[in-house]
Coordinates of C-alpha atoms and ligand atoms in Angstrom, one line a residue:
M1 CA 95.5 102.5 131.3
S2 CA 92.1 102.0 129.1
V3 CA 92.5 101.8 125.7
S4 CA 90.4 103.0 122.9
T5 CA 90.0 101.1 119.4
T6 CA 89.8 102.1 115.8
E7 CA 89.5 100.7 112.2
I8 CA 92.2 102.7 110.6
A9 CA 95.0 105.4 112.3
V10 CA 96.4 107.6 110.5
V11 CA 99.7 109.0 112.0
G12 CA 100.7 112.5 111.3
G13 CA 98.0 115.3 110.6
G14 CA 100.6 117.0 107.8
V15 CA 98.7 117.7 104.2
V16 CA 99.0 114.1 103.4
G17 CA 98.1 112.7 106.6
M18 CA 94.8 114.6 106.5
V19 CA 94.2 114.1 102.9
T20 CA 94.7 110.3 103.5
A21 CA 92.5 110.2 106.4
L22 CA 89.4 112.5 104.5
L23 CA 89.8 109.9 101.4
L24 CA 89.1 107.3 103.5
A25 CA 86.2 109.3 105.1
T26 CA 84.9 109.6 101.9
A27 CA 85.1 105.9 100.7
G28 CA 83.1 105.3 104.2
R29 CA 85.9 104.4 106.4
E30 CA 86.3 105.2 110.2
V31 CA 89.7 106.7 110.7
T32 CA 91.2 108.1 113.9
L33 CA 93.7 110.8 113.1
V34 CA 96.8 111.1 115.6
D35 CA 99.0 114.1 115.6
S36 CA 101.2 115.5 118.0
L37 CA 100.7 119.5 116.7
T38 CA 97.4 120.8 117.4
H39 CA 97.2 124.2 115.8
L40 CA 97.2 125.9 112.5
P41 CA 100.3 127.3 111.1
A42 CA 100.5 131.5 111.1
R43 CA 100.1 132.4 107.1
D44 CA 102.7 134.8 106.2
D45 CA 102.4 138.5 105.2
P46 CA 101.5 138.6 102.0
W47 CA 102.1 135.3 100.9
D48 CA 103.4 132.0 102.9
L49 CA 106.8 131.2 102.7
R50 CA 106.0 127.4 102.0
S51 CA 103.8 126.9 98.7
F52 CA 103.3 123.7 96.3
A53 CA 103.2 123.3 93.1
L54 CA 100.7 120.7 92.7
T55 CA 99.8 118.9 89.8
P56 CA 96.2 118.5 87.8
G57 CA 96.3 115.1 89.2
S58 CA 96.9 116.5 93.2
R59 CA 94.0 119.1 92.0
R60 CA 92.1 115.9 91.1
I61 CA 92.4 114.1 94.6
L62 CA 91.5 117.0 96.6
S63 CA 88.8 117.4 94.2
H64 CA 87.3 114.2 95.0
C65 CA 87.3 114.5 99.1
G66 CA 85.9 118.2 99.0
L67 CA 89.3 120.1 99.1
W68 CA 89.7 121.8 96.0
D69 CA 86.7 123.8 96.3
T70 CA 87.5 124.7 100.1
L71 CA 90.6 126.4 99.2
E72 CA 91.2 130.2 98.8
Q73 CA 91.1 130.4 95.4
T74 CA 92.3 133.8 94.6
R75 CA 95.3 132.7 96.8
I76 CA 96.4 129.9 94.2
A77 CA 98.0 131.1 90.7
T78 CA 98.2 128.7 87.6
F79 CA 101.5 127.7 85.4
E80 CA 100.5 128.7 81.8
G81 CA 103.9 127.3 80.9
M82 CA 107.3 126.7 82.2
E83 CA 111.1 127.6 81.1
I84 CA 114.3 125.7 81.7
W85 CA 117.4 126.7 81.3
D86 CA 121.4 125.9 81.8
A87 CA 123.0 128.7 83.1
A88 CA 126.2 127.1 81.6
S89 CA 124.8 127.6 77.6
P90 CA 121.8 129.5 76.0
A91 CA 119.6 125.8 75.4
R92 CA 116.3 126.3 76.5
L93 CA 113.4 124.0 77.0
C94 CA 109.9 125.5 77.1
F95 CA 106.3 124.2 77.7
D96 CA 103.3 126.2 76.9
R97 CA 99.8 125.1 77.7
A98 CA 99.3 123.7 73.9
S99 CA 101.8 121.3 75.1
A100 CA 100.0 120.2 78.3
G101 CA 96.8 119.8 76.1
D102 CA 95.2 123.6 76.6
R103 CA 95.3 123.4 80.5
P104 CA 97.7 125.2 83.3
L105 CA 100.3 122.9 84.1
A106 CA 100.5 123.3 87.4
Y107 CA 98.6 125.2 90.3
L108 CA 101.0 127.2 93.2
V109 CA 99.1 126.9 96.3
E110 CA 100.0 127.8 99.7
Q111 CA 100.9 125.6 102.8
S112 CA 98.6 127.5 105.0
N113 CA 95.6 127.4 102.3
L114 CA 95.7 123.8 102.4
I115 CA 95.9 123.6 105.9
T116 CA 93.2 125.5 106.6
A117 CA 90.8 123.8 104.1
C118 CA 92.3 120.4 105.2
H119 CA 91.0 121.3 108.8
R120 CA 87.5 122.8 108.0
R121 CA 86.8 119.7 105.6
L122 CA 87.9 117.5 108.4
A123 CA 85.7 119.7 111.0
Q124 CA 82.5 118.3 109.0
E125 CA 83.7 114.9 108.7
A126 CA 81.9 112.7 111.2
R127 CA 84.2 109.8 110.1
V128 CA 87.3 110.8 111.2
S129 CA 88.5 111.5 114.9
D130 CA 91.2 114.1 115.7
L131 CA 93.7 112.7 118.5
A132 CA 96.0 115.4 119.5
A133 CA 99.0 113.1 120.5
Q134 CA 102.6 111.7 120.0
V135 CA 103.5 108.2 119.6
L136 CA 105.6 107.2 121.6
G137 CA 106.1 103.5 120.6
I138 CA 104.3 100.7 119.3
T139 CA 103.5 97.2 119.9
T140 CA 102.1 94.9 117.1
S141 CA 100.8 91.6 117.7
T142 CA 98.5 89.3 115.1
E143 CA 95.1 91.0 115.4
D144 CA 96.3 94.7 115.6
V145 CA 99.3 97.6 116.3
R146 CA 98.9 99.3 119.8
L147 CA 100.1 103.0 119.8
H148 CA 101.2 104.1 122.8
L149 CA 100.5 107.7 123.5
G150 CA 102.1 108.9 126.7
D151 CA 100.1 110.2 129.0
R152 CA 96.9 109.1 126.9
P153 CA 95.4 105.9 126.4
D154 CA 97.1 103.3 124.2
L155 CA 95.2 103.0 120.9
R156 CA 94.4 100.0 118.8
A157 CA 94.5 99.6 115.4
R158 CA 94.0 97.2 112.9
V159 CA 95.4 99.0 109.6
V160 CA 98.1 102.0 110.9
L161 CA 99.4 104.3 108.2
G162 CA 102.3 106.4 108.5
C163 CA 102.6 110.2 107.6
D164 CA 105.0 111.4 109.9
G165 CA 106.7 113.0 107.8
R166 CA 110.6 112.5 106.5
D167 CA 112.4 111.8 109.8
S168 CA 108.8 109.0 110.7
P169 CA 109.3 108.2 114.1
L170 CA 107.1 105.2 112.8
R171 CA 108.9 103.9 110.3
A172 CA 111.6 103.9 112.8
M173 CA 109.2 101.9 115.3
A174 CA 108.7 99.6 112.6
G175 CA 112.0 98.7 111.7
I176 CA 112.0 99.8 108.6
A177 CA 115.1 100.7 107.1
S178 CA 115.8 103.5 104.6
E179 CA 118.2 104.1 102.0
E180 CA 119.7 108.1 102.1
H181 CA 121.9 110.3 100.3
D182 CA 122.7 113.8 101.9
Y183 CA 122.9 116.3 99.0
Q184 CA 125.1 118.6 100.5
Q185 CA 122.5 121.5 99.1
R186 CA 120.3 123.5 100.8
A187 CA 117.0 124.7 99.4
V188 CA 116.3 128.3 100.2
V189 CA 112.7 129.6 99.5
A190 CA 111.7 133.4 100.2
N191 CA 108.8 135.7 97.9
V192 CA 109.9 138.6 95.8
R193 CA 108.4 141.2 93.9
M194 CA 110.3 141.7 90.5
Q195 CA 110.6 144.5 88.2
L196 CA 108.9 142.7 85.0
P197 CA 105.5 140.6 85.1
H198 CA 106.0 136.3 85.3
G199 CA 103.6 136.1 82.6
G200 CA 101.9 132.9 84.4
I201 CA 105.6 131.3 83.5
A202 CA 107.3 129.2 86.0
R203 CA 111.4 129.3 85.4
Q204 CA 114.2 127.1 86.2
R205 CA 117.8 128.0 85.8
F206 CA 120.0 124.9 86.8
L207 CA 123.5 126.2 88.0
P208 CA 126.3 124.1 89.0
E209 CA 125.6 124.6 92.7
G210 CA 121.8 123.6 92.4
P211 CA 118.8 124.8 90.5
L212 CA 116.8 128.2 91.3
A213 CA 113.2 128.3 90.5
L214 CA 111.2 131.5 90.3
L215 CA 107.2 130.2 90.2
P216 CA 104.4 132.7 89.3
L217 CA 102.0 133.9 92.7
P218 CA 99.0 135.3 92.1
T219 CA 100.1 138.8 91.5
A220 CA 101.4 140.2 88.4
D221 CA 105.0 140.7 89.5
E222 CA 105.8 138.6 92.6
V223 CA 107.0 135.1 92.7
A224 CA 107.9 132.1 95.2
V225 CA 112.0 131.5 95.0
V226 CA 113.0 128.1 95.7
W227 CA 117.0 128.6 95.4
T228 CA 118.9 125.0 95.8
T229 CA 122.3 125.9 96.6
T230 CA 125.7 124.9 98.7
A231 CA 124.9 125.0 102.1
E232 CA 127.3 127.5 103.0
Q233 CA 126.2 129.8 100.5
A234 CA 122.6 129.1 101.4
V235 CA 123.0 129.6 104.9
W236 CA 124.2 133.2 104.1
A237 CA 121.4 133.9 102.1
E238 CA 118.7 133.3 104.8
E239 CA 121.0 135.4 107.5
C240 CA 121.9 138.4 104.7
R241 CA 120.6 142.0 104.8
D242 CA 117.8 141.6 102.1
E243 CA 119.6 144.4 99.8
A244 CA 122.5 141.9 99.5
F245 CA 119.8 138.7 98.9
R246 CA 118.2 141.2 96.4
D247 CA 121.5 141.7 94.4
A248 CA 122.8 138.0 94.6
L249 CA 119.0 136.7 93.4
A250 CA 119.3 139.4 90.4
Q251 CA 122.7 137.9 89.5
V252 CA 122.2 133.8 90.0
S253 CA 118.4 134.6 88.1
D254 CA 120.6 136.6 85.2
A255 CA 118.3 139.3 85.7
W256 CA 115.3 137.2 84.2
L257 CA 112.3 139.3 85.1
G258 CA 114.8 142.6 85.6
E259 CA 115.3 143.6 89.4
V260 CA 114.3 142.2 92.5
L261 CA 112.4 145.0 94.4
T262 CA 111.4 143.6 98.0
T263 CA 112.1 140.1 99.3
S264 CA 110.5 138.5 102.4
R265 CA 112.6 137.0 104.8
R266 CA 114.2 133.8 104.1
L267 CA 113.7 130.0 105.2
G268 CA 116.2 127.1 104.3
F269 CA 115.7 123.3 103.9
P270 CA 118.6 120.8 104.3
L271 CA 118.2 118.3 101.2
V272 CA 118.2 114.8 101.3
R273 CA 117.1 112.0 99.0
R274 CA 115.6 108.9 101.2
H275 CA 114.0 105.8 100.3
A276 CA 112.2 103.3 102.4
R277 CA 113.2 100.0 101.8
H278 CA 109.4 98.8 102.1
Y279 CA 106.0 100.7 102.5
A280 CA 104.6 97.8 104.2
R281 CA 105.1 95.7 107.2
D282 CA 102.7 93.4 108.8
R283 CA 100.1 96.1 109.8
I284 CA 102.0 99.4 109.0
A285 CA 102.2 101.4 106.0
L286 CA 104.5 104.2 105.0
V287 CA 102.4 107.3 103.0
G288 CA 104.3 110.6 102.0
D289 CA 107.7 111.7 103.1
S290 CA 107.7 108.7 105.6
A291 CA 108.0 106.7 102.1
H292 CA 110.1 109.3 100.0
V293 CA 111.8 112.3 100.2
V294 CA 112.8 113.4 96.6
H295 CA 115.0 116.6 95.6
P296 CA 112.7 119.4 95.3
L297 CA 113.9 120.5 92.0
A298 CA 110.8 119.0 90.3
G299 CA 108.0 119.9 92.5
Q300 CA 106.9 116.4 93.2
G301 CA 107.4 115.5 96.9
L302 CA 104.0 116.4 98.1
N303 CA 102.6 115.3 94.4
L304 CA 103.8 111.5 95.2
G305 CA 102.7 111.8 98.8
L306 CA 99.0 112.9 97.8
L307 CA 99.1 109.5 94.7
D308 CA 100.0 107.1 97.5
A309 CA 97.1 108.8 99.7
A310 CA 94.9 108.0 96.8
A311 CA 96.1 104.8 96.3
I312 CA 96.3 103.6 99.7
A313 CA 92.5 104.9 100.1
E314 CA 91.6 102.8 97.3
E315 CA 92.6 99.5 98.7
L316 CA 91.6 100.2 102.2
G317 CA 88.5 102.0 100.9
L318 CA 87.3 99.2 98.6
A319 CA 88.3 96.5 101.2
S320 CA 85.7 94.5 103.0
S321 CA 85.3 94.9 106.8
A322 CA 86.6 91.1 106.8
A323 CA 89.3 92.0 104.4
L324 CA 90.6 94.5 106.9
Q325 CA 91.1 92.2 109.8
F326 CA 94.1 91.1 108.0
P327 CA 95.1 94.0 106.1
Q328 CA 99.1 92.3 104.8
S329 CA 97.9 91.9 101.5
L330 CA 96.3 95.0 100.7
L331 CA 98.9 97.0 101.8
A332 CA 101.4 95.0 99.9
R333 CA 99.6 95.6 97.0
Y334 CA 99.5 99.3 98.0
S335 CA 103.1 99.0 98.1
R336 CA 103.9 97.2 94.7
A337 CA 101.4 100.0 93.0
R338 CA 103.3 103.2 94.3
R339 CA 107.2 102.1 94.7
G340 CA 108.1 101.8 91.2
G341 CA 106.9 105.2 90.5
N342 CA 108.2 107.1 93.1
L343 CA 111.4 105.2 92.7
A344 CA 111.8 106.5 89.0
M345 CA 111.1 109.8 90.4
L346 CA 113.7 109.7 93.1
T347 CA 116.0 108.5 90.3
V348 CA 115.1 110.8 87.6
T349 CA 115.4 114.2 89.8
D350 CA 118.6 113.1 91.4
Q351 CA 120.4 112.3 88.2
L352 CA 119.2 115.5 86.8
N353 CA 120.7 117.6 89.7
R354 CA 124.0 115.7 89.2
L355 CA 123.9 116.2 85.2
F356 CA 123.6 119.9 85.8
A357 CA 126.6 119.8 88.4
R358 CA 128.9 118.8 85.9
R359 CA 131.6 121.5 84.7
E360 CA 133.1 119.7 81.8
A361 CA 132.8 121.4 78.3
P362 CA 131.6 118.1 76.6
I363 CA 129.0 117.6 79.0
I364 CA 127.5 121.3 78.5
G365 CA 127.7 120.8 74.8
L366 CA 125.5 117.4 75.5
R367 CA 123.2 119.0 77.8
R368 CA 122.7 122.1 75.0
L369 CA 122.1 119.5 72.3
G370 CA 119.6 117.3 74.4
L371 CA 117.4 120.5 75.7
A372 CA 117.7 122.2 72.2
C373 CA 116.4 118.4 70.7
V374 CA 113.9 118.2 73.4
D375 CA 112.3 121.5 72.9
R376 CA 112.0 120.6 68.9
W377 CA 110.8 117.0 69.4
A378 CA 106.8 117.7 70.3
P379 CA 105.7 114.2 71.1
L380 CA 108.5 113.7 73.4
K381 CA 107.6 117.1 75.0
R382 CA 104.0 116.3 75.4
R383 CA 105.0 112.8 76.8
L384 CA 107.7 115.0 79.4
I385 CA 104.6 117.4 80.6
A386 CA 101.9 114.6 80.6
N387 CA 104.1 112.9 83.3
A388 CA 104.9 115.8 85.3
M389 CA 101.4 117.1 85.6
G390 CA 100.6 113.5 86.8
Q391 CA 98.3 112.6 83.9
R392 CA 100.7 109.4 82.6
G393 CA 101.8 106.0 84.2
D394 CA 99.8 103.6 86.4
L395 CA 97.8 106.3 88.4
P396 CA 95.5 105.4 91.1
L397 CA 91.4 105.8 89.5
I398 CA 90.8 109.1 91.5
A399 CA 93.9 111.0 90.0
R400 CA 93.0 110.1 86.6
A401 CA 91.7 112.6 84.0
G402 CA 88.3 111.4 82.5
P403 CA 85.3 109.2 83.3
S404 CA 87.4 106.8 85.3
N405 CA 87.7 109.6 88.1
S406 CA 84.8 108.1 89.8
P407 CA 84.0 108.3 93.6
L408 CA 85.1 104.9 95.1
T409 CA 82.3 102.2 96.0
R410 CA 82.7 99.6 98.4
K411 CA 82.2 95.8 97.0
N412 CA 80.6 94.4 99.8
Ligands
LIG1 C1 111.9 123.7 99.5 C2 110.9 122.6 99.0 C3 109.7 123.1 98.3 C4 109.2 122.0 98.3 N1 108.5 122.2 96.5 C5 107.4 120.9 96.6 C6 106.6 121.7 95.4 O1 106.3 122.6 94.7 N2 105.6 120.3 95.2 C7 105.3 119.8 96.1 O2 104.7 118.5 95.7 N3 106.0 118.9 96.9 C8 107.3 119.9 97.4 N4 108.2 119.7 98.5 C9 108.3 118.3 99.2 C10 106.9 118.6 100.8 O3 107.1 119.8 101.0 C11 106.7 117.6 101.3 O4 106.9 116.1 100.2 C12 105.4 117.3 101.8 O5 105.2 118.6 102.7 C13 105.0 116.2 102.8 O6 104.2 116.2 103.4 P1 104.0 115.4 104.7 O7 102.2 114.9 104.9 O8 104.2 113.6 104.2 O9 104.6 115.3 106.0 P2 105.2 116.4 107.1 O10 104.5 117.7 106.5 O11 106.3 116.6 107.6 O12 104.2 116.1 108.1 C14 104.3 115.2 108.8 C15 103.4 115.2 110.1 O13 103.6 114.0 110.9 C16 103.3 114.3 112.5 N5 104.3 113.7 113.4 C17 105.4 113.3 113.5 N6 105.9 112.4 114.7 C18 105.1 112.0 115.0 C19 104.8 111.4 115.8 N7 105.1 110.7 116.4 N8 103.4 111.0 116.3 C20 102.3 112.1 115.7 N9 102.6 112.8 114.7 C21 103.6 112.8 114.1 C22 104.4 116.0 112.6 O14 103.5 116.9 113.8 C23 103.7 117.0 111.1 O15 102.4 117.3 111.2 C24 109.3 120.8 98.4 C25 110.0 120.5 99.7 C26 111.1 121.4 100.3 C27 111.6 121.2 101.1

C-alpha cells in the first residue's frame, strides 16, 4: 500500500489538537491533522451543554493563531468576579476585578463556538492538511513514525503529537504508562435560568460529595451548572424529571440565586485523575488530556492543554528543519517545561477535593479559618488569582501578558 509523508502529524482533532496544528502552522510548519471524527458537533439550544472557563492566558494563545477574533463574541460570558464557599461553614473567599488587575477573571466559551472557529481558521490555513482517519497502530523506526490508518495509506511523520484525549490510544500504542485514580464522582452539566441575576460572578459551593459551580452565561439570569457529586446521585440527576432536578439544584445551591426557573437536559461525566509517566518517547509527545486529566473543580483541563499546545509549538516552531530530523531533545524539553506545572495543578485540585469532603468538626474549623484568612490577605489573593488566570509560573512565551507575547520566529 502507498505511504504519504508529513513533517508533523497531530493525532486528534479536539480543541487541543486543532489549536496545536494552528499554532504550528502560524510558526510556519507543515502539519497533518488526523482525526476519526469529521463532523461539527451540534450546538445545543440555546446554549451548549459543554462550555469551558478559559483563562486570559488561554485567550492570548487563541489570539496568537487568529482564533479569538473568529469566535462569536456575543456568545462569550466574562467572569467579573468569583465566590467560593464551604457548605459546612459561612466562610467565603471572594475575588473581584480589582484582585485580578482590573481585568475579567475568565471567559466562558461554548464548545461549539470554539470548534466552529477552529474549523474556520483551519480552512484558511494552507499549511495544515486534514486527514479523516483513525490511527489504529504505529511503527517507530530511527527515522520516523509510521501511523497505520486502516484502509487509508499509512502516514509517515518525523514527529507525532498525541492530542487524542483522556483515553489516548496513541499513549497506549507508544507504551507510555499513566498513573490514575477514580474519584468515584461524576460531574453533571446543565444550563439553567435562575430567579436572580448572576451579575457576572462565577460561584462555587463545596459540598462533601463534591463542588457545585454556577458559571455566568451571556444572559443576565442563565448559568452553566457543573455539579460534582457521587455517581449514584449524578445518574439520578441526569435521568430525573426537570422539576425534580430544579428542586435538587435549588437545595444544593442554598438558593444562592433564588429559585431555579428552567433547566436544560443534563449530561454526566465520570471523573478520574490521570497523569502520563512521560510526555515524550522517541518521536512522540503527548499534549492535552492525553497527558493529564484533572478534576474539573478549578476548570483548568483545557487551559493546561492550551499551555501544552503553546509550549510544543514554541519548541517545534522555532526549531530548524535539521533539528526536526531528530526531535527527541526538543520533545524532552517540552516535557520538562510542562510536566511540573501540570502535576502541581493535578495535586492542588486533588487535595481540594479531598479536603472539602472531610466532615470532622476540627477540619471544618480549619477550612473556615483558612478561607477567612485568605479572603483578608490581599497579596496572597492576588497571587492565587494570578495562578488561576494563567498569569504566573513558567509559561510559554505566547501565553504571557505583555511585550513578550510576540509572534514566533524561526531561528534558522
Ligand atoms: C465536566 C467537565 C467540565 C470541564 N470544564 C472545564 C473548564 O471549564 N475549563 C477547562 O479548561 N477545562 C474544562 N474541562 C476539561 C476539558 O473538557 C478537557 O481538558 C478538554 O476537553 C480536552 O481536550 P482534548 O482536545 O485534549 O481532548 P478531546 O476533546 O477528548 O479530543 C480528542 C480527539 O482525539 C480524537 N481521537 C481519539 N482517538 C483517535 C485515534 N485513534 N485516531 C484519530 N483521532 C483520535 C477524538 O475523535 C477527539 O476529537 C472540563 C471537563 C469536564 C469533564
